[in-house]
Short mmCIF file of C-alpha atoms in Angstrom, two decimals:
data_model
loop_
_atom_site.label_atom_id
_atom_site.label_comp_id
_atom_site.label_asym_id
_atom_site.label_seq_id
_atom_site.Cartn_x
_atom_site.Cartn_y
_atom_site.Cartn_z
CA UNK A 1038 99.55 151.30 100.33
CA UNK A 1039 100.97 152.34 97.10
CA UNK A 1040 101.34 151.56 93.62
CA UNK A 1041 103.97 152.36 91.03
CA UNK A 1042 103.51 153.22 87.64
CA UNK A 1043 105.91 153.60 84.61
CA UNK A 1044 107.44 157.39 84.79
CA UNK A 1045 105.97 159.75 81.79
CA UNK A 1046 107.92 159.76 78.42
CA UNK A 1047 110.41 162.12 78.14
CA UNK A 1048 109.20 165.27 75.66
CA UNK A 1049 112.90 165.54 74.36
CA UNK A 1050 114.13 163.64 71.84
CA UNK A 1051 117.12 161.95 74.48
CA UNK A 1052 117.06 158.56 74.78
CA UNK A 1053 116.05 157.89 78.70
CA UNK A 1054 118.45 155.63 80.59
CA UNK A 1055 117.92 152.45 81.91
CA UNK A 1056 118.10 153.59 85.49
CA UNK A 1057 115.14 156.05 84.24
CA UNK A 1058 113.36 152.90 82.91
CA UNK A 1059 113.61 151.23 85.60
CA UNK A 1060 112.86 154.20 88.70
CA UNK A 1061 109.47 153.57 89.37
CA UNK A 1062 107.16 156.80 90.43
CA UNK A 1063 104.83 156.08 93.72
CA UNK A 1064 102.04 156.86 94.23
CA UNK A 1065 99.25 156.50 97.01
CA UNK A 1066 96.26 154.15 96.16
CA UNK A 1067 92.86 156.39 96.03
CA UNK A 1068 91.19 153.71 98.31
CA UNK A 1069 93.56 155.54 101.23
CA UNK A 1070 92.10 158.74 100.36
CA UNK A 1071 88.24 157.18 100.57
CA UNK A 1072 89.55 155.35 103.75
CA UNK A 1073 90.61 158.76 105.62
CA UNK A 1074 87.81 160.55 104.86
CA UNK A 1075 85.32 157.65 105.86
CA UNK A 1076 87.05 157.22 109.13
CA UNK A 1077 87.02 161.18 109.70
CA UNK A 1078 83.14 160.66 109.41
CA UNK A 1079 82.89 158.19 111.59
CA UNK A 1080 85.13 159.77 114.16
CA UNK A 1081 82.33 162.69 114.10
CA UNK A 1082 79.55 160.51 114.01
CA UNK A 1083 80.48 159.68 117.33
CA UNK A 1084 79.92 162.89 118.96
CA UNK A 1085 75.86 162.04 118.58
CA UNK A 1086 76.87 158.71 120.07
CA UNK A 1087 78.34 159.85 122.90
CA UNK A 1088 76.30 161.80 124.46
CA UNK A 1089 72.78 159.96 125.74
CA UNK A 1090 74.89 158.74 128.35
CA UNK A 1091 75.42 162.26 129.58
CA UNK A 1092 71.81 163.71 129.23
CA UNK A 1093 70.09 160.43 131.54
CA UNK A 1094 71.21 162.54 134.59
CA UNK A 1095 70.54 166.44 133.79
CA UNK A 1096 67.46 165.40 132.07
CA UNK A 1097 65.88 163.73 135.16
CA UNK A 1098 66.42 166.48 137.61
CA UNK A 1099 66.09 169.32 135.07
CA UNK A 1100 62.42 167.96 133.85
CA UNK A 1101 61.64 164.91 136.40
CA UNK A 1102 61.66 162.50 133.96
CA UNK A 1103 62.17 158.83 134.83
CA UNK A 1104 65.31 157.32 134.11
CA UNK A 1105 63.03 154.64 132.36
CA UNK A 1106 61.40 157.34 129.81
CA UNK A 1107 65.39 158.76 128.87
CA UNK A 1108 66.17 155.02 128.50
CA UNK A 1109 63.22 154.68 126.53
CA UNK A 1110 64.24 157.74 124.07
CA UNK A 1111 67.59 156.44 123.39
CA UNK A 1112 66.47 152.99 122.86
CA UNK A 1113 64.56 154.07 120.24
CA UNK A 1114 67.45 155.89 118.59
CA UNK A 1115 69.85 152.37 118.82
CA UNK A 1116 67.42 150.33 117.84
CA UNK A 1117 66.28 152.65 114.54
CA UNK A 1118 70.39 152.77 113.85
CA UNK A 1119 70.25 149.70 113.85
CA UNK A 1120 67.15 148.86 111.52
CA UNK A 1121 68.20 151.67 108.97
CA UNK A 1122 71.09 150.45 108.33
CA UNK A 1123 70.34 147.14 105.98
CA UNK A 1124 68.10 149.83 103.91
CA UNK A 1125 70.94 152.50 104.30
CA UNK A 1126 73.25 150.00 102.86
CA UNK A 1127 70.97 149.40 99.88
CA UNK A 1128 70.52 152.64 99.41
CA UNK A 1129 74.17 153.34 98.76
CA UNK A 1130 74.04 150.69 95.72
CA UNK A 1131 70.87 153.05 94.20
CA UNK A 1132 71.92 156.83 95.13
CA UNK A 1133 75.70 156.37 96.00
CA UNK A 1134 77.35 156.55 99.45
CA UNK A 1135 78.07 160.16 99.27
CA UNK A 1136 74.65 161.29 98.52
CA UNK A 1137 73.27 158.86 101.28
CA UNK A 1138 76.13 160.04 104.02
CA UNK A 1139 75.34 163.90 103.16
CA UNK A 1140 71.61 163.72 103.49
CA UNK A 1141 72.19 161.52 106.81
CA UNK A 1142 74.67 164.16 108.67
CA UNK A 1143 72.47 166.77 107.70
CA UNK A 1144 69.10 164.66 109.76
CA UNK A 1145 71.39 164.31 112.50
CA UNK A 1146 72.17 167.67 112.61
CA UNK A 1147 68.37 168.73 112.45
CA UNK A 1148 67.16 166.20 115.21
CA UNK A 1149 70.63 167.18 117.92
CA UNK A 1150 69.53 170.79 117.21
CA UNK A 1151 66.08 170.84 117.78
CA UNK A 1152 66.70 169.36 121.15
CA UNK A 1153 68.23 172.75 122.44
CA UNK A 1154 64.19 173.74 122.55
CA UNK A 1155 62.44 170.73 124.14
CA UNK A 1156 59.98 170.36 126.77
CA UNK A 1157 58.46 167.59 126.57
CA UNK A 1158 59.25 163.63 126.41
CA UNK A 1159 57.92 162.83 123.47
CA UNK A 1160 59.84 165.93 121.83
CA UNK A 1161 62.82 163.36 123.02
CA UNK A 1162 61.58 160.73 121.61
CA UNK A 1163 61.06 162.53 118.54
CA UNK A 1164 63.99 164.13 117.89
CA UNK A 1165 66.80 162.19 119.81
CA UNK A 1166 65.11 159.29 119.01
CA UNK A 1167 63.47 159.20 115.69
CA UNK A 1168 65.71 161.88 114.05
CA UNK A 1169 69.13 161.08 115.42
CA UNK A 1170 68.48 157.45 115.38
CA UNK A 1171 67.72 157.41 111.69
CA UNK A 1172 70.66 159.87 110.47
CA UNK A 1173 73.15 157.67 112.06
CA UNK A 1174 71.64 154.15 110.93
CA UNK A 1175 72.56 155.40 107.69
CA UNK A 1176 76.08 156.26 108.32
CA UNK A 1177 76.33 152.91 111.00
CA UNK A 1178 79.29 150.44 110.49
CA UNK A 1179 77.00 148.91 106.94
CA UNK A 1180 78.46 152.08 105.37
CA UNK A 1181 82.23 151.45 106.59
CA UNK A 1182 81.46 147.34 104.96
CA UNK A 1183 80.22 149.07 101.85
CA UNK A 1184 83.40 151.37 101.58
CA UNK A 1185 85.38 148.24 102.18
CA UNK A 1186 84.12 145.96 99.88
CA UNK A 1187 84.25 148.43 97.07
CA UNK A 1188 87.69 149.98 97.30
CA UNK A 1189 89.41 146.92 99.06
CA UNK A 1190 90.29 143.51 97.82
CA UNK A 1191 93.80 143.14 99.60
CA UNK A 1192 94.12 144.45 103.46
CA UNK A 1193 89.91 144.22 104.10
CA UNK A 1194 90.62 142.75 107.54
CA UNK A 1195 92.81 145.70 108.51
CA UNK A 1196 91.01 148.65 107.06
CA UNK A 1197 87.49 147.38 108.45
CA UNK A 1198 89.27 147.48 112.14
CA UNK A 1199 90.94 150.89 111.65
CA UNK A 1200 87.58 152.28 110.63
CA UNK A 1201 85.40 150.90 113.14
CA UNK A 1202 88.02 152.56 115.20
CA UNK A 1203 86.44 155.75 113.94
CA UNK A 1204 84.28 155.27 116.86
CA UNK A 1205 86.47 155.06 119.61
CA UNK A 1206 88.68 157.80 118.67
CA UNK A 1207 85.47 160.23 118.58
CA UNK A 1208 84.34 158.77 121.63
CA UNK A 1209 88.07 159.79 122.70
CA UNK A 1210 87.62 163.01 121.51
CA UNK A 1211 84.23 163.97 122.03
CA UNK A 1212 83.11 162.68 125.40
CA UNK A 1213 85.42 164.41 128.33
CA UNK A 1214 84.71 167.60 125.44
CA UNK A 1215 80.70 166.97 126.28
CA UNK A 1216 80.89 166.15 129.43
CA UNK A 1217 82.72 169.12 130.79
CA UNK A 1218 80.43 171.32 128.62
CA UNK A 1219 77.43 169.49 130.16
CA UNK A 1220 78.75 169.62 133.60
CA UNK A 1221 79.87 173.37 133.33
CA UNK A 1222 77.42 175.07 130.99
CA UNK A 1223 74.20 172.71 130.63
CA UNK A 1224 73.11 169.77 128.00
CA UNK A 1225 71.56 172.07 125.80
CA UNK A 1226 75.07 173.44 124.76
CA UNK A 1227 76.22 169.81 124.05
CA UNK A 1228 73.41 168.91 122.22
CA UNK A 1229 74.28 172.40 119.94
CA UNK A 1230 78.04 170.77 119.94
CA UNK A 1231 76.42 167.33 118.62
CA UNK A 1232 74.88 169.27 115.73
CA UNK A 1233 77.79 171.50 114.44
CA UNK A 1234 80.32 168.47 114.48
CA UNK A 1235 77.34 166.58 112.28
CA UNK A 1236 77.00 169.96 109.81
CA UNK A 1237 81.27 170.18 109.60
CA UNK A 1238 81.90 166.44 108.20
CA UNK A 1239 79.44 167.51 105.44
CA UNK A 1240 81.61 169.02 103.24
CA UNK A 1241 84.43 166.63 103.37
CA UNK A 1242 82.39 163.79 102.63
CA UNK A 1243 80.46 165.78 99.40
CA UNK A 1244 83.81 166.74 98.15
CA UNK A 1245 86.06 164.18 99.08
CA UNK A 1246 84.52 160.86 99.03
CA UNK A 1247 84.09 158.70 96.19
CA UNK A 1248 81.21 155.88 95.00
CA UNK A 1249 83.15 153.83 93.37
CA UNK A 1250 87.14 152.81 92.18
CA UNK A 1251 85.57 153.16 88.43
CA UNK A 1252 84.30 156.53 89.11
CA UNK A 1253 88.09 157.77 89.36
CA UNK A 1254 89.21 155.16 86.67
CA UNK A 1255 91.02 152.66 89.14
CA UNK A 1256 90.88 149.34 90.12
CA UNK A 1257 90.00 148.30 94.09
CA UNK A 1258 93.15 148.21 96.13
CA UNK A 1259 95.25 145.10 95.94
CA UNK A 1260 92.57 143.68 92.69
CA UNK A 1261 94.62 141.68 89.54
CA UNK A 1262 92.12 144.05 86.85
CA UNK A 1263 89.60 146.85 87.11
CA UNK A 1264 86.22 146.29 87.63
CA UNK A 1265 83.56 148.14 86.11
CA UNK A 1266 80.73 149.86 88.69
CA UNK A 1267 77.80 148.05 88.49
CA UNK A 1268 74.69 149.65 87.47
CA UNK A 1269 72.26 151.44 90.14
CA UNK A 1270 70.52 149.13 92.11
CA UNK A 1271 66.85 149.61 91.67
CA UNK A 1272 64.47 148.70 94.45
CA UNK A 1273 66.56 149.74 97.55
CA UNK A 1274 64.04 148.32 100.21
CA UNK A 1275 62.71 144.86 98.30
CA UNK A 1276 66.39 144.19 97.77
CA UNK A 1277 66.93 144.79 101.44
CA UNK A 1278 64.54 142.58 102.77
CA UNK A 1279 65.14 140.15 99.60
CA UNK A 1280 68.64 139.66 101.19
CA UNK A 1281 67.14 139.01 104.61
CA UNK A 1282 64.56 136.86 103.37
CA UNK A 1283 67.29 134.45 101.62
CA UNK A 1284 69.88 134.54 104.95
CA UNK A 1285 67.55 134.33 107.05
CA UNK A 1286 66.87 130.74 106.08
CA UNK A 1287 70.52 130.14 106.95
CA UNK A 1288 71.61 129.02 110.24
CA UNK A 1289 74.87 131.68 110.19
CA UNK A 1290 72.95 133.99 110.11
CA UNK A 1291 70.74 133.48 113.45
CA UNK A 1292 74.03 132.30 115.23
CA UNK A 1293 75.55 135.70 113.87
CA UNK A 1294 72.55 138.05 114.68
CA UNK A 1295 72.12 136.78 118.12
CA UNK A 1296 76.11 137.27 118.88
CA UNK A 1297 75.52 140.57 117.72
CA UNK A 1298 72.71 141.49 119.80
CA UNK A 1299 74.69 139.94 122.93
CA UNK A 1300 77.50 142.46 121.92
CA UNK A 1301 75.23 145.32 121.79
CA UNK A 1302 73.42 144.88 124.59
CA UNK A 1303 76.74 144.52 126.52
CA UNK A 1304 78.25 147.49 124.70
CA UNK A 1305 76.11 149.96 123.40
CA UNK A 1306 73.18 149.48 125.23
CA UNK A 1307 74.75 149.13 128.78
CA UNK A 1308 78.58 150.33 129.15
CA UNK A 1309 77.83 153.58 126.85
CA UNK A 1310 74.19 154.22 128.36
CA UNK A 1311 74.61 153.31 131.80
CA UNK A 1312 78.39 152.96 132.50
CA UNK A 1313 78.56 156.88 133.76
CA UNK A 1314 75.05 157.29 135.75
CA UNK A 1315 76.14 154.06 137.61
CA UNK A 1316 79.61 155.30 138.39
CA UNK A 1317 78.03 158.61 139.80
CA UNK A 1318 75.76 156.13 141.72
CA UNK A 1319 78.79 155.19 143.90
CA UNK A 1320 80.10 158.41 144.14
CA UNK A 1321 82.33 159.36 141.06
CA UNK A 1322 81.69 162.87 139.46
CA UNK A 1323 80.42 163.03 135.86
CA UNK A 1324 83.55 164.19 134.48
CA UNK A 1325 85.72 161.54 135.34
CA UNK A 1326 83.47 158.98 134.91
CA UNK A 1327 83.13 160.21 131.41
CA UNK A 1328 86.80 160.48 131.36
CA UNK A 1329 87.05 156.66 131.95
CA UNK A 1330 84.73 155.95 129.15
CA UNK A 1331 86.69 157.88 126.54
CA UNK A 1332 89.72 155.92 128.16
CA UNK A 1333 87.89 152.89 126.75
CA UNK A 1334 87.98 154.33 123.38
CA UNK A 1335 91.78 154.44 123.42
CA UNK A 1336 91.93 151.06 123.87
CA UNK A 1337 89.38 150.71 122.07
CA UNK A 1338 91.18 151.49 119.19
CA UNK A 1339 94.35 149.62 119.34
CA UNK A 1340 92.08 146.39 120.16
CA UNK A 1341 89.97 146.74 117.00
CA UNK A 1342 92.98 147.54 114.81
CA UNK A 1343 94.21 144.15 116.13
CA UNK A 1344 91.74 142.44 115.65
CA UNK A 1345 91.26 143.56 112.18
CA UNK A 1346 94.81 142.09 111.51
CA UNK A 1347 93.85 138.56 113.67
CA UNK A 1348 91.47 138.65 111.12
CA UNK A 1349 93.43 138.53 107.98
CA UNK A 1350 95.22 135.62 110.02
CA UNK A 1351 92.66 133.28 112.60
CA UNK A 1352 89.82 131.50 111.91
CA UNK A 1353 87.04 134.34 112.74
CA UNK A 1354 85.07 132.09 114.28
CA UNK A 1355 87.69 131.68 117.73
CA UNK A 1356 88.23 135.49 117.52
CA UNK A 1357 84.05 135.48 118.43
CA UNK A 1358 84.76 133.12 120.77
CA UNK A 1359 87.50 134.47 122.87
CA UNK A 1360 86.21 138.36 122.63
CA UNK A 1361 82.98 137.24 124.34
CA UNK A 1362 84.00 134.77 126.90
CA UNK A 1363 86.73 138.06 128.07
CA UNK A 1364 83.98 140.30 128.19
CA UNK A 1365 81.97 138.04 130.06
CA UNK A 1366 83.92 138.02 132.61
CA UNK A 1367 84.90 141.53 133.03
CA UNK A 1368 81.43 142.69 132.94
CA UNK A 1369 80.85 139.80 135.89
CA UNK A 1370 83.78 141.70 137.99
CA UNK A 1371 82.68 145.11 137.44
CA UNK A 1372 79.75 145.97 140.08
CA UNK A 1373 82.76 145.13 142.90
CA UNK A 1374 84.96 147.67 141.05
CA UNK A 1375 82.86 150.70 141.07
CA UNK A 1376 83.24 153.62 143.95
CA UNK A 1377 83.93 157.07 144.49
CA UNK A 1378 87.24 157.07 143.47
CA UNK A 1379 89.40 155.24 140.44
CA UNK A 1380 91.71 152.72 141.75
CA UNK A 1381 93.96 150.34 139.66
CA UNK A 1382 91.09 147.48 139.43
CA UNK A 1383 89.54 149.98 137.88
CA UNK A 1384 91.43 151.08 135.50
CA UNK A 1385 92.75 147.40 134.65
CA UNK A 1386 88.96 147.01 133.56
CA UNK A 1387 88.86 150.18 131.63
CA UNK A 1388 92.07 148.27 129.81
CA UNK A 1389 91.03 145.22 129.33
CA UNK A 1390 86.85 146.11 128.40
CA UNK A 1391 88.18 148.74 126.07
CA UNK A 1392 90.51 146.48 123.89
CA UNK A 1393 87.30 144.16 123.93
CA UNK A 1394 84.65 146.56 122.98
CA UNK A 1395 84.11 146.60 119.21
CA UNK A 1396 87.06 143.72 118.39
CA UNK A 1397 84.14 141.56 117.83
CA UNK A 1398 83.37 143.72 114.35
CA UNK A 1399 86.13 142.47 111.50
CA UNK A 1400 85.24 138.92 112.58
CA UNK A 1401 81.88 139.36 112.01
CA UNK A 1402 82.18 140.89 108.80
CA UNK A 1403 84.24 138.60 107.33
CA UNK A 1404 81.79 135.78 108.47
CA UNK A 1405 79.23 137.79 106.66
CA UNK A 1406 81.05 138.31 103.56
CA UNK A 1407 82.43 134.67 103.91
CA UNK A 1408 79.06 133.75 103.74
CA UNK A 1409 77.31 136.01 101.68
CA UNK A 1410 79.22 137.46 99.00
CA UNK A 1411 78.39 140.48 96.95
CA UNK A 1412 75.37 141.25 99.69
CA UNK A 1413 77.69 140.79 102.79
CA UNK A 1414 77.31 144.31 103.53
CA UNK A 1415 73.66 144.33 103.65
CA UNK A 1416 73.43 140.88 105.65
CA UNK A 1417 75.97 142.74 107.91
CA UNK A 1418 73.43 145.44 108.35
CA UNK A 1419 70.79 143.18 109.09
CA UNK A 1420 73.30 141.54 111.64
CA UNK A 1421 74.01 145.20 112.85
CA UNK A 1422 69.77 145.25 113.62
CA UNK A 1423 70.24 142.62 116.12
CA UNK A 1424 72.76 144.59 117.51
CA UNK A 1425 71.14 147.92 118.26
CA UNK A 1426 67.62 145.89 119.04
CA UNK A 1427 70.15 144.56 121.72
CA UNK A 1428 70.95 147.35 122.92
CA UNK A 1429 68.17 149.16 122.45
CA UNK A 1430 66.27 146.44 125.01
CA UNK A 1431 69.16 147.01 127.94
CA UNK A 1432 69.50 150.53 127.55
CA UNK A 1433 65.53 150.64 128.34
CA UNK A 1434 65.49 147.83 130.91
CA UNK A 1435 68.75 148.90 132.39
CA UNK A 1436 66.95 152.10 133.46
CA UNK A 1437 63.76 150.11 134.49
CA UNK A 1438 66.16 147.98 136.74
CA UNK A 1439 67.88 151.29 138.26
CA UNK A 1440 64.15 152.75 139.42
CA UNK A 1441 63.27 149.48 140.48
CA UNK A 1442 65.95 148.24 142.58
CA UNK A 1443 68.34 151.20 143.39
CA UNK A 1444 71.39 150.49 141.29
CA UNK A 1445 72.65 148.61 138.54
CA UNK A 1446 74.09 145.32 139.82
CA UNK A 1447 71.58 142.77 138.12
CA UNK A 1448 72.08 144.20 134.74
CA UNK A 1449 75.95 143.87 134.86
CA UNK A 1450 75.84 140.12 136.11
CA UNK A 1451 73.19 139.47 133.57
CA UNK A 1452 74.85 140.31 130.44
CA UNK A 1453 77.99 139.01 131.51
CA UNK A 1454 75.82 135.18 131.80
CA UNK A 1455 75.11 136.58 127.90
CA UNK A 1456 78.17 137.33 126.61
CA UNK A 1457 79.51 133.31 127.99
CA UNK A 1458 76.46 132.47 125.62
CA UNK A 1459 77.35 134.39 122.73
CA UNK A 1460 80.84 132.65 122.75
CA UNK A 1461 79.36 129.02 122.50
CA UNK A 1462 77.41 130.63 119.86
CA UNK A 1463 80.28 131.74 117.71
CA UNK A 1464 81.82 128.37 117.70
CA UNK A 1465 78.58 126.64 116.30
CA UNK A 1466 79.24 128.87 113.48
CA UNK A 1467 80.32 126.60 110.26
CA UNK A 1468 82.99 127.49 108.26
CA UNK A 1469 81.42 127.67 104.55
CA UNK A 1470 82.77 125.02 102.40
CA UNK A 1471 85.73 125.58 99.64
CA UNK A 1472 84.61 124.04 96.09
CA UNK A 1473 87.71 122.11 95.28
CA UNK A 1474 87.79 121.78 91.24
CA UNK A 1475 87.34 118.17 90.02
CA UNK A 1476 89.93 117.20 87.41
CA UNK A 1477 89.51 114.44 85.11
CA UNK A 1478 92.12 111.99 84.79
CA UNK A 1479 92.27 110.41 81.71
CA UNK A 1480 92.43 106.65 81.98
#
């Protein structure tokens, strides 16, 4: 984490001593700094994340709207996270990340406030879904690959787990804060919540957060030699679908996408969404159903941050492999587990699902920047597209399932059978060949 440099010349004309020369002065790598205040963003990006799963509920018996229609709005919000954030990514090579964070807080902020005054459906649509679900596309996990492959060479493994941490730790933070304010005072005053935490990470993303190593005259953490920042990137959106033209005609990437969408179907689109109206179902108030979510995001936390370091250390490929076939199996166990109260199954699932839930991220961007290179972070949004469509499609049907059929159970057995898929899946992945220099021998 740091780096020593020679200490300054004395302005005296005394001779320094050699235990002067040779006391080296630390200090911390800039990369940290950009690090901090990307995961600080992150961790309030999550506040807008957290809450659908708290409105499906209120908004039904407030308006009379069908669990379907709510499902519906927030489906359209994952799945337009998801599709932003290839062009998001792209964007950051032509504007900068700061300019394209700023400008996405401040949507987020717009679309979670204008809520407070809606009366209509489509207004949800509109505002949770279109608004919200385009500000955070642009600040999805693309924009924690971008920050990592700029300012990281050494420790990428690590620093992409601790940041897609960011998530869990708002989720920790924000959702017992949202769902007691929801429970206790209405949704309209978490909604209001949503929007001020957007508008605070403003200003320490304008004033803190950096493009580029160049832009501060230092090389990436843990790189031999500086390296210049490229020129703007002209053409955001040809250049985004010029990458997915050119993987898609790879079979990685179809292998990768598909895990992906498996994971957010099983994730996003059904835990998050669903997880606390189904609880309720069997008797469990809001609040500590809610509770038991954000006690996913603790674990949550430590597991990603592991797996970031597995990372650096096993073959990605078995990471896939094992994180699926665990959360497979959870997800097959959980419709005996839910009641009324919490008992110790329970909270072994919490444990176990929440050191699971985004692990599955540093693998998959280091099979994308295995792969792919210098446009590994826009394949990876691309990859992240499949995700949200994912869970986009199960946080709709899962309503449409709950109106039809009176609970939840089919949903939870169904994308367990999809996560045991998505592990086969990640062991069909190839590992991309080494080129092994020929040398001549001279005969």
């Amino acid at each position: 984490m740091t780096q020593t440099s020679p200490p300054p010349a004395p302005v005296t004309g005394d001779t320094p001593s050699p235990q002067a020369l040779r006391r080296p002065r630390l200090r911390v790598h800039r990369a940290w700094t950009v690090a901090v205040v990307t995961f600080v963003t992150l961790v309030g990006s999550a506040a807008f994340a957290s809450l659908p799963g708290l409105l499906i509920d209120p908004l039904h018996t407030e308006f009379g709207w069908s669990r379907g229609m709510i499902g519906f709005a927030v489906s359209v919000n994952l799945a337009l996270y998801g599709l932003t954030a290839p062009f998001a990514a792209a964007l950051m090579d032509r504007f900068g990340i700061r300019k394209v964070v700023a400008c996405a807080l401040v949507t987020i902020a717009v679309g979670s406030g204008l809520t407070v005054w809606m009366t209509q459906s489509w207004q949800l649509v509109l505002c949770w879904g279109l608004l919200v679900g385009l500000g955070s596309g642009s600040m999805a996990l693309a924009f924690a690959a971008t920050v990592t492959n700029r300012w990281f060479v050494a420790r990428r493994g690590l620093v992409t787990g601790i940041l897609t941490a960011g998530g869990a730790a708002g989720q920790l933070v924000f959702l017992p804060l949202l769902s007691w304010i929801t429970e206790h005072h209405g949704w309209r005053p978490a909604a209001a919540t949503v929007s001020l935490a957007a508008v605070a990470v403003v200003p320490f993303v304008w004033f803190l957060l950096r493009d580029h190593p160049a832009d501060v005259g230092l090389a990436p953490y843990g790189a031999p030699e500086f390296v210049p920042k490229p020129p703007p990137a002209t053409g955001a959106a040809l250049r985004a679908l010029g990458v997915l033209r050119d993987a898609s005609r790879t079979g990685t990437f179809w292998l990768l996408a598909g895990t992906f969408a498996i994971c957010g179907a099983s994730t996003n689109g059904l835990v998050k969404t669903h997880f606390v109206p189904a609880a309720h179902d069997h008797g469990l108030p809001v609040t500590t159903a809610a509770s038991l979510l954000a006690v996913i995001g603790v674990f949550d936390i430590a597991g990603t941050v592991a797996s970031g370091w597995f990372t650096d250390r096993i073959s990605p490929r078995r990471l896939l492999a094992i994180y699926y076939g665990l959360r497979g199996l959870s997800l097959m166990f959980l419709p005996m587990l839910l009641a009324d109260t919490i008992h110790p199954p329970m909270v072994l699932f919490i444990v176990f699902y929440g050191l699971d839930w985004v692990a599955t991220v540093p693998p998959t961007i280091a099979l994308c920047r295995e792969h792919y290179g210098e446009s590994s972070a826009i394949v990876f949004g691309w990859v992240l597209a499949s995700h949200q469509i994912g869970a986009a499609l199960v946080a709709y049907l899962g309503g449409v399932a709950r109106d039809s059929l009176g609970s939840y159970d089919v949903v939870w057995y169904t994308s367990g059978a999809l996560c045991g898929i998505a592990a086969l899946m990640s062991l069909v992945i190839r590992r991309r060949p080494v080129a092994v220099p020929v040398i001549a021998v001279a005969g």
